[in-house]
XYZ file of N, CA and C in Angstrom:
609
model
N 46.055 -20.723 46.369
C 46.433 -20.068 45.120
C 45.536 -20.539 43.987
N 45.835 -22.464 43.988
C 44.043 -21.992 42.910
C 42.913 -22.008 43.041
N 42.813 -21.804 44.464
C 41.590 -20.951 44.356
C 41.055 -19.758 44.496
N 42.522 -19.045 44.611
C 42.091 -17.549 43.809
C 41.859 -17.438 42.751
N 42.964 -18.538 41.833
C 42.985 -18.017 39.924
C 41.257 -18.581 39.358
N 40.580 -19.811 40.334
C 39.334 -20.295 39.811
C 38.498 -18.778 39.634
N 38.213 -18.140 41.107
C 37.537 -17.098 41.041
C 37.982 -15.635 40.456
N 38.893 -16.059 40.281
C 39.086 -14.804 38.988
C 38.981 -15.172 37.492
N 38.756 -16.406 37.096
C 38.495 -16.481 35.542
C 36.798 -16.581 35.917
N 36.457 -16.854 37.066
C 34.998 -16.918 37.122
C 34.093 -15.457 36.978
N 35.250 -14.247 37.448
C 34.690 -13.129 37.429
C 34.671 -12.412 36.189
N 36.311 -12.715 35.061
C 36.123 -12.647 34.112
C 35.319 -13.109 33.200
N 34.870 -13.989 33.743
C 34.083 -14.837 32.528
C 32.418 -14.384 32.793
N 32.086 -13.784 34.170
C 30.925 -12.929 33.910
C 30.894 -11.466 33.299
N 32.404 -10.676 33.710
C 32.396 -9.924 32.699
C 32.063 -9.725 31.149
N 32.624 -10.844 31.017
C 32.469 -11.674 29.310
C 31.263 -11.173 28.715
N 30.171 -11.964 29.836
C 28.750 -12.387 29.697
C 27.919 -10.979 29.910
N 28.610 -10.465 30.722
C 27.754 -8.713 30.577
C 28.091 -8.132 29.251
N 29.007 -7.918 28.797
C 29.624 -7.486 27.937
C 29.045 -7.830 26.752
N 28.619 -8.913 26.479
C 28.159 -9.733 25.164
C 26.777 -9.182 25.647
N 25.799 -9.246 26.119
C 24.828 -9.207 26.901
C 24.114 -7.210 26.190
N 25.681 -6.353 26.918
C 25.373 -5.287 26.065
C 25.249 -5.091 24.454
N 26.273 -5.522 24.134
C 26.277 -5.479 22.537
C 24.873 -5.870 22.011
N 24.052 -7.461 22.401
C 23.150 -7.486 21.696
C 22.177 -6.558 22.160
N 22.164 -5.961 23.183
C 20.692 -4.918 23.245
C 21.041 -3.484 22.918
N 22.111 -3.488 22.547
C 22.511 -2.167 21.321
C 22.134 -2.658 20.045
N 22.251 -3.350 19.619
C 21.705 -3.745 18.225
C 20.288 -4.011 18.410
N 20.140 -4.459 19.429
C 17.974 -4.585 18.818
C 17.399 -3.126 19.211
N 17.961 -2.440 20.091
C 17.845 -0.874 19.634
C 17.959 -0.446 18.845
N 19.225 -0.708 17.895
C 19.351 -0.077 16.904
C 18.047 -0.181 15.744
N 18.335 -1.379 15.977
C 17.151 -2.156 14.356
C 16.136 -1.925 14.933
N 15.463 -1.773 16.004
C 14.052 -1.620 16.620
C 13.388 -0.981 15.350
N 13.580 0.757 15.268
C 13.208 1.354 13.910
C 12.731 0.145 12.718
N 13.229 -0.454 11.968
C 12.939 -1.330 10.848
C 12.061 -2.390 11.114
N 12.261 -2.734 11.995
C 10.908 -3.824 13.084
C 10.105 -3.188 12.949
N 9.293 -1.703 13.555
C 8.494 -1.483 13.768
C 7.518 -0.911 12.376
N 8.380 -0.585 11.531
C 8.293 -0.773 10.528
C 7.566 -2.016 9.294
N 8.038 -2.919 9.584
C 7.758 -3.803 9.047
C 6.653 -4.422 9.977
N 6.618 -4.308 11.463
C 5.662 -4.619 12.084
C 4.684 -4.627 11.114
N 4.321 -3.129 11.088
C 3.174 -2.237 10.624
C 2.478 -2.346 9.088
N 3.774 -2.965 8.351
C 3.308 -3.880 6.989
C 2.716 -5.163 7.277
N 3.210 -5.574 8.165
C 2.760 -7.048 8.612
C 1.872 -7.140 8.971
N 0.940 -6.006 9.951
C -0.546 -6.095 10.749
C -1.728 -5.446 9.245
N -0.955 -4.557 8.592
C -2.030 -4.364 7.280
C -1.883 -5.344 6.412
N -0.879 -6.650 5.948
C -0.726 -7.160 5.593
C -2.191 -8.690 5.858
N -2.311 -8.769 7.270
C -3.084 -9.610 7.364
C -4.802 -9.563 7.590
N -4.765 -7.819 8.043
C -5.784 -7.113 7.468
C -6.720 -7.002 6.257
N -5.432 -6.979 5.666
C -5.846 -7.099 3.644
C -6.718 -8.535 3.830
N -5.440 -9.838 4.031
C -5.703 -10.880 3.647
C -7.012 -11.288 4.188
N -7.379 -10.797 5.475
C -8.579 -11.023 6.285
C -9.900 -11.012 5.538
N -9.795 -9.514 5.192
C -10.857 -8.588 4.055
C -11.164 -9.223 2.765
N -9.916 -9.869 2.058
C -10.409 -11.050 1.003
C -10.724 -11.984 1.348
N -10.532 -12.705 2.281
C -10.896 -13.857 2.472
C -12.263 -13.845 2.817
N -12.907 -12.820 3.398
C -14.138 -12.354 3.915
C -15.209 -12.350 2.509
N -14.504 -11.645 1.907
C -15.232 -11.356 0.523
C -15.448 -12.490 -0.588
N -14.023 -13.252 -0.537
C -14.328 -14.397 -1.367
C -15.068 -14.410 -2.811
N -16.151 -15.153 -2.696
C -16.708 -15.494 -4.017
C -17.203 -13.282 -4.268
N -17.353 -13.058 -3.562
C -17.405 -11.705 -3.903
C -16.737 -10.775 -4.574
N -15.482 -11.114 -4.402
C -14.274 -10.347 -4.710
C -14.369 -10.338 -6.462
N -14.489 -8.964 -6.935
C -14.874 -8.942 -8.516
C -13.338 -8.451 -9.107
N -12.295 -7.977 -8.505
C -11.243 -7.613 -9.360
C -9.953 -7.297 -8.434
N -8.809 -7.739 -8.435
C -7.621 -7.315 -8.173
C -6.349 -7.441 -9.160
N -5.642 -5.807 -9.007
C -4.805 -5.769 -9.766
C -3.503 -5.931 -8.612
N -2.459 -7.077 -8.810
C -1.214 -6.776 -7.983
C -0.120 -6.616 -8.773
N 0.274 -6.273 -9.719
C 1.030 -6.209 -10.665
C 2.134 -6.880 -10.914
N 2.459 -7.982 -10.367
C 3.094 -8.881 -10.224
C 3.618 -9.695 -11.658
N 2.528 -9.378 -13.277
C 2.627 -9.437 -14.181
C 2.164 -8.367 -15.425
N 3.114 -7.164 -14.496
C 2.708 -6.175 -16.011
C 3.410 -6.484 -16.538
N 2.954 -6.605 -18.014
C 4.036 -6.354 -19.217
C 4.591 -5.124 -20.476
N 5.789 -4.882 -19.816
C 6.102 -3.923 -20.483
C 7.060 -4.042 -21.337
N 6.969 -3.529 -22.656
C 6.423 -2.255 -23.196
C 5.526 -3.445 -24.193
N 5.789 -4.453 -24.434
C 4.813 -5.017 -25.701
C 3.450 -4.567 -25.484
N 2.289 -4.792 -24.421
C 1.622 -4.347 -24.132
C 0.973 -3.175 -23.396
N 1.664 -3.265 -22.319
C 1.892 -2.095 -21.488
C 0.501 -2.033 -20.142
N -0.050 -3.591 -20.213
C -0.555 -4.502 -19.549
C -0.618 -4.674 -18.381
N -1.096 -4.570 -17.342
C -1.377 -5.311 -15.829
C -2.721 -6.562 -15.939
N -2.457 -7.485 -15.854
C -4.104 -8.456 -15.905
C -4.838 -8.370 -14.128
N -5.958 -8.502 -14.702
C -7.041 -8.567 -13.419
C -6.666 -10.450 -12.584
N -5.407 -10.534 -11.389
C -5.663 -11.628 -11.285
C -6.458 -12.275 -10.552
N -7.629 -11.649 -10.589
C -9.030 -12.420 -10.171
C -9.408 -12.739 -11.281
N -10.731 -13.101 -11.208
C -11.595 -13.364 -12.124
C -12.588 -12.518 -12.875
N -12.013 -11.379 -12.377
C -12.783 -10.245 -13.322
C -12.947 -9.611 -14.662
N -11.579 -9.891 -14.760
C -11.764 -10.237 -16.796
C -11.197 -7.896 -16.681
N -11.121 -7.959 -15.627
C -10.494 -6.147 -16.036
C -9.262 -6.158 -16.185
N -8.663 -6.088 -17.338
C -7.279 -5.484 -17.624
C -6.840 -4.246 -17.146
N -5.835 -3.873 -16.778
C -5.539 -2.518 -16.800
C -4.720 -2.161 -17.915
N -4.479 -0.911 -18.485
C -3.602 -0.047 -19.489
C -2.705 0.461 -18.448
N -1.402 0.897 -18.711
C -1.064 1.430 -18.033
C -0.875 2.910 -18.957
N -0.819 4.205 -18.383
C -0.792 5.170 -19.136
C 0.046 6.645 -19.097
N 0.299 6.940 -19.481
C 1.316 8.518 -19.063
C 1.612 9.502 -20.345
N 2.790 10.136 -20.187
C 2.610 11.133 -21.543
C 4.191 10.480 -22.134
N 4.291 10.379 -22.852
C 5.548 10.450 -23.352
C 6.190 8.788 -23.988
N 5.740 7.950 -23.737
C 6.025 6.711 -24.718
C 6.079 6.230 -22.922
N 7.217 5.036 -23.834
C 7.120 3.834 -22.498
C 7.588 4.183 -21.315
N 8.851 5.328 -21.455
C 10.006 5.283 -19.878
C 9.074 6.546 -19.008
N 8.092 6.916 -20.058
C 6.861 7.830 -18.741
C 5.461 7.540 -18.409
N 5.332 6.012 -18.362
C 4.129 5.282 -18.153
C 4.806 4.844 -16.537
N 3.825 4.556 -16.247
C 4.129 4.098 -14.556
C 5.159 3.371 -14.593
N 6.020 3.256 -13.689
C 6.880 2.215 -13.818
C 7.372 1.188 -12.913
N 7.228 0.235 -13.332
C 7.377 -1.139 -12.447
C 8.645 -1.515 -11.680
N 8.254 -1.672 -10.496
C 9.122 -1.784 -9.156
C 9.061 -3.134 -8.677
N 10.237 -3.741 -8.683
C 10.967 -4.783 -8.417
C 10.932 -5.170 -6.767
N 11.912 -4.040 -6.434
C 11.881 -3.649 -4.743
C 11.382 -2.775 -4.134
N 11.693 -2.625 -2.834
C 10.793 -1.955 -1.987
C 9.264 -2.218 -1.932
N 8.463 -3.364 -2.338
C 6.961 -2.986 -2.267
C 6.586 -4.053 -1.051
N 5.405 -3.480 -1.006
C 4.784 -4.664 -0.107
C 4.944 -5.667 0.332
N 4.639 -6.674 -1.039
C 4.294 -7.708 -1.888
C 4.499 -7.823 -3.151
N 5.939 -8.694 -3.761
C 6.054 -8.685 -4.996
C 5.988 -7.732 -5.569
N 5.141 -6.829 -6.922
C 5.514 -5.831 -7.126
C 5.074 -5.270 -7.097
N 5.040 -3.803 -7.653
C 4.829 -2.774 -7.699
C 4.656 -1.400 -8.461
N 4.011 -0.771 -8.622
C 4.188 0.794 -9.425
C 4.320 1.426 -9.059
N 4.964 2.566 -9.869
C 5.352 3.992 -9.168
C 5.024 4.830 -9.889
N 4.362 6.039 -9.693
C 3.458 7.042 -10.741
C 4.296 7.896 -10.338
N 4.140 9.162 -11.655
C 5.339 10.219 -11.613
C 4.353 11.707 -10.706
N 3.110 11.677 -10.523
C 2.222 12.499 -9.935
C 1.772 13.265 -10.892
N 1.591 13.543 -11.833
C 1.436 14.278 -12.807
C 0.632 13.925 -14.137
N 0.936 12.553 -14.703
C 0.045 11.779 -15.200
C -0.133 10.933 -15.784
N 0.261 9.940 -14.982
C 0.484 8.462 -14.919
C -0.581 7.875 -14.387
N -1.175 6.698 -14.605
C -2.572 5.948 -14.427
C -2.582 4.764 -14.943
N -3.516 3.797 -14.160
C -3.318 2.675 -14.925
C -5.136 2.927 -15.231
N -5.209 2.339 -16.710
C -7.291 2.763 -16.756
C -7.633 0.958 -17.087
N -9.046 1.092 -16.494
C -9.765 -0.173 -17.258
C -10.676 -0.029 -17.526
N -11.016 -0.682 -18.596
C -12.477 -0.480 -19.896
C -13.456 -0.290 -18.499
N -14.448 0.232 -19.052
C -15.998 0.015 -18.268
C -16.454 -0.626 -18.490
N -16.680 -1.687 -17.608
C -17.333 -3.153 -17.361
C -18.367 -2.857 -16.318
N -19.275 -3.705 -16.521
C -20.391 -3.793 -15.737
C -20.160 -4.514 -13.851
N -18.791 -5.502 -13.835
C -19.321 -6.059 -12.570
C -18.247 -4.513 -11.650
N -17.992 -3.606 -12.074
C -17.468 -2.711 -11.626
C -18.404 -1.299 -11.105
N -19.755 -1.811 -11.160
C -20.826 -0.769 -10.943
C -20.707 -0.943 -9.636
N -21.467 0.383 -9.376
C -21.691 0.283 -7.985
C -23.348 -0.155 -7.958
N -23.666 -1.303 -7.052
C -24.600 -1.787 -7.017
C -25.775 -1.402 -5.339
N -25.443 -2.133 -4.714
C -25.601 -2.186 -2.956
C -24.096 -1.659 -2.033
N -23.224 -2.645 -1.969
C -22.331 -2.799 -1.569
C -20.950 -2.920 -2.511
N -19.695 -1.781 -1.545
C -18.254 -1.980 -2.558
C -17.345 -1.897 -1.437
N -16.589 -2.556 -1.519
C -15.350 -2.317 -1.112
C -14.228 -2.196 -1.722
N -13.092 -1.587 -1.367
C -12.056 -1.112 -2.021
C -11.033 -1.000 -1.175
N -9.763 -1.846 -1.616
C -8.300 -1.322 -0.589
C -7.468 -1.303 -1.451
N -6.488 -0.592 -0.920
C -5.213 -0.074 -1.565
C -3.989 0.001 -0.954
N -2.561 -0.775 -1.312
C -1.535 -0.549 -0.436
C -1.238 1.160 -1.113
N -0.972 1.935 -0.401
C -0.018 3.538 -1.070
C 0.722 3.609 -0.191
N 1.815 4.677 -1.163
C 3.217 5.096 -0.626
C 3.549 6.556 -1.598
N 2.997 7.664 -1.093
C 3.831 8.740 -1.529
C 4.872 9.307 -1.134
N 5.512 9.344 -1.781
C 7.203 9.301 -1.683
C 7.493 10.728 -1.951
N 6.874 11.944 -1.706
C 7.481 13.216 -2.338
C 6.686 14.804 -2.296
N 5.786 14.303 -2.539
C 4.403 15.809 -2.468
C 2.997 15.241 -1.399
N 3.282 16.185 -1.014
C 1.674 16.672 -0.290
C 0.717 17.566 -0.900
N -0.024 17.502 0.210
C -1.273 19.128 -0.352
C -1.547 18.495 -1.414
N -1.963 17.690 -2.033
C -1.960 17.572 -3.381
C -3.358 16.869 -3.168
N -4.323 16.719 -4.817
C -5.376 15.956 -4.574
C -4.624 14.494 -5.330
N -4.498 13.348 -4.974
C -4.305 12.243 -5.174
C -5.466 11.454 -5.072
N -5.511 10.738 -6.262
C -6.544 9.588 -6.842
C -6.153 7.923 -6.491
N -6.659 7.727 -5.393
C -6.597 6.001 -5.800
C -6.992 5.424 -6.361
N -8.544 5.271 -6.537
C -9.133 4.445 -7.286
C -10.393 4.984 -7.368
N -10.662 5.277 -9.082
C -12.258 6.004 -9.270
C -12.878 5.391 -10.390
N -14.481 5.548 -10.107
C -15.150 4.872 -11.561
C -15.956 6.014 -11.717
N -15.344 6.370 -13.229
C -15.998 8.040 -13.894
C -17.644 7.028 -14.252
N -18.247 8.220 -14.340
C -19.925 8.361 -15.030
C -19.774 8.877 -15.985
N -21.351 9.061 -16.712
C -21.381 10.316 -17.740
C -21.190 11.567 -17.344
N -20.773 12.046 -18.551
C -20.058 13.788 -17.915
C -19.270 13.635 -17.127
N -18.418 12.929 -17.222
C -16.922 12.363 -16.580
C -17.358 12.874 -15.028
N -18.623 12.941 -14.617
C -18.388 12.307 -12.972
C -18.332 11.208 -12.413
N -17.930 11.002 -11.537
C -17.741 9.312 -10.558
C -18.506 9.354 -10.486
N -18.799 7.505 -10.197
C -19.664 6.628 -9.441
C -19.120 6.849 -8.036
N -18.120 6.549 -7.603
C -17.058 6.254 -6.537
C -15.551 6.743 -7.117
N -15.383 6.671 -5.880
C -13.793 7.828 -6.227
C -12.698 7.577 -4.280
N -12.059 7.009 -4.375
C -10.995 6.757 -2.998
C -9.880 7.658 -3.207
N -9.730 9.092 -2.761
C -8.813 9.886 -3.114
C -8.320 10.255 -1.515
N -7.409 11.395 -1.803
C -6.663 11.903 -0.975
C -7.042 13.709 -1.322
N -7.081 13.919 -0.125
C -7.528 15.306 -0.753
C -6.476 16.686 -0.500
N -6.226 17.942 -0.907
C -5.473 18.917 -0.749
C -5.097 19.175 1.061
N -5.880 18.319 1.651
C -5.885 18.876 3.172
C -5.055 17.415 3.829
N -4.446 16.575 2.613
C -4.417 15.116 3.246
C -4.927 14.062 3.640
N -6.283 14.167 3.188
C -7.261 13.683 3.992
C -7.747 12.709 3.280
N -8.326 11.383 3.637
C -8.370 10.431 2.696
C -10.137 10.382 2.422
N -10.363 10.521 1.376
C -11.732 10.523 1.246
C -12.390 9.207 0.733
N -14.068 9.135 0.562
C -14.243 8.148 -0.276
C -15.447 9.020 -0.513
N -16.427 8.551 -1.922
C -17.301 9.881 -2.511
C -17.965 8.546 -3.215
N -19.273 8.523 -2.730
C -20.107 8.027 -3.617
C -21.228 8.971 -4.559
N -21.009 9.170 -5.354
C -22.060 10.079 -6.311
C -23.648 9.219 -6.895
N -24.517 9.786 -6.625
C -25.954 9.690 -6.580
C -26.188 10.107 -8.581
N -26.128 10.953 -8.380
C -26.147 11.254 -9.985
C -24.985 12.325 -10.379
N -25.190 13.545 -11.049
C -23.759 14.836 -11.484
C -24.094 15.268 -10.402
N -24.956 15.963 -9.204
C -24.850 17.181 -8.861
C -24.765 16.067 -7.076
N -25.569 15.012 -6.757
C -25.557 14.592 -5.780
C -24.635 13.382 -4.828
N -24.517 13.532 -3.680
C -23.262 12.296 -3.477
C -23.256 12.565 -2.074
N -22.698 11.329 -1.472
C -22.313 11.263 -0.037
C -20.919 10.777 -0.257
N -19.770 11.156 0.878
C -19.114 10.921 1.000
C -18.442 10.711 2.922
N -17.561 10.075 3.251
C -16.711 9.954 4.243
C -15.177 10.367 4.061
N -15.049 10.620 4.741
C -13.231 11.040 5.183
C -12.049 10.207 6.865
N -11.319 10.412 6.235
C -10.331 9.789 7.024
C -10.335 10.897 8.609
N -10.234 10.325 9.898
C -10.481 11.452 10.925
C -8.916 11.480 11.288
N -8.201 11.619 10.680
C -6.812 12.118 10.726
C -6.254 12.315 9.319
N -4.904 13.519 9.269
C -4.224 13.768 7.977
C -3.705 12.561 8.070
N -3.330 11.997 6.039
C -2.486 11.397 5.892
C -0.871 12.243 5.754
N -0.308 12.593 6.467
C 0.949 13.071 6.087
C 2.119 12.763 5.950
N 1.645 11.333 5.740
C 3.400 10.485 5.993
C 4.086 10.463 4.640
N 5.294 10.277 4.464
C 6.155 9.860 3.453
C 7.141 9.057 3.548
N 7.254 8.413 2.455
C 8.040 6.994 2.151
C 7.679 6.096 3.405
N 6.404 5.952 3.415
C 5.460 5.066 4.179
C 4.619 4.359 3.622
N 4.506 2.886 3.751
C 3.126 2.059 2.525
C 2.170 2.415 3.829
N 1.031 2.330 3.806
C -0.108 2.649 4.680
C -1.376 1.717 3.654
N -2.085 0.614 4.082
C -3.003 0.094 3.402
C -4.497 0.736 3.593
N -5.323 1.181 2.380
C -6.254 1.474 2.923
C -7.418 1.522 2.438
């Protein structure tokens, strides 16, 4: 007799253990989604860091906005050593200038442009020419419209053409455009649409 009741709390008690066993691999299913997710911030994340570290004494300007100040100034500082401020800019006073995001970003913080015409500008400075060599990255996240031409990051010329220009183009497509003088320029493109939303993608 007890050694029937041994092997029956023994069988219950592997029941137990299956049982518990399911529950947790329903939940890392579940959350899998947000993992992979964040994976994917995490591998551009060290990407980025790779790319600066590479560049180093090179590196002439980054804005992370981590200290805009708003509204007294309306301010982002260059926290490199580049001495480029940004403005931040839009139509309508302070609550339609880009606006600074707490959560959801990357890394610390963040902006959010209304698509229409919001910008952050910085004076024209010289170590911002295009010389030999540029590089340029950008975390983005459009949250709402496509088809659209979207601007990451451009340095106008005379006769308000670029030097360089990292956009997104009406087809989705991520471009980069180096201009020779007004009429001449080479450029590259991304060999896939960007079509994602409420996605950061570094690039």
């Amino acid at each position: 007799m007890n050694k029937f009741i041994k092997q029956a709390f023994t069988l219950i008690e592997l029941l137990v253990v299956i049982a518990i066993i399911g529950i947790l691999s329903g939940l890392i299913v579940v959350s899998m989604n947000g993992v992979t997710s964040k994976a994917t911030i995490a591998k551009g994340q060290i990407f980025s860091n790779s790319l600066k570290n590479s560049l180093m004494l090179n590196l002439v300007s980054e804005w992370k906005f981590d200290q805009v100040n708003i509204p007294s100034t309306n301010q982002t500082p260059d926290s490199w050593s580049g001495g480029n401020t940004g403005t931040l800019n839009g139509t309508g006073g302070t609550q339609n200038l880009p606006q600074l995001q707490t959560t959801g970003c990357v890394s610390g913080n963040c902006l959010s442009f209304d698509g229409t015409d919001d910008y952050v500008d910085v004076l024209d400075s010289t170590n911002l020419n295009l010389t030999n060599e540029i590089t340029i990255g950008a975390w983005i996240k459009r949250t709402g419209k496509l088809n659209d031409t979207d601007i990451i990051v451009s340095k106008d010329n005379v006769g308000n053409k670029r030097q360089y220009s990292l956009y997104i183009d009406p087809g989705n497509y991520i471009f980069f455009i180096i201009f020779k003088n007004t009429t001449s320029y080479k450029s590259i493109s991304s060999s896939s649409a960007y079509s994602s939303i409420n996605d950061w993608y570094y690039i």
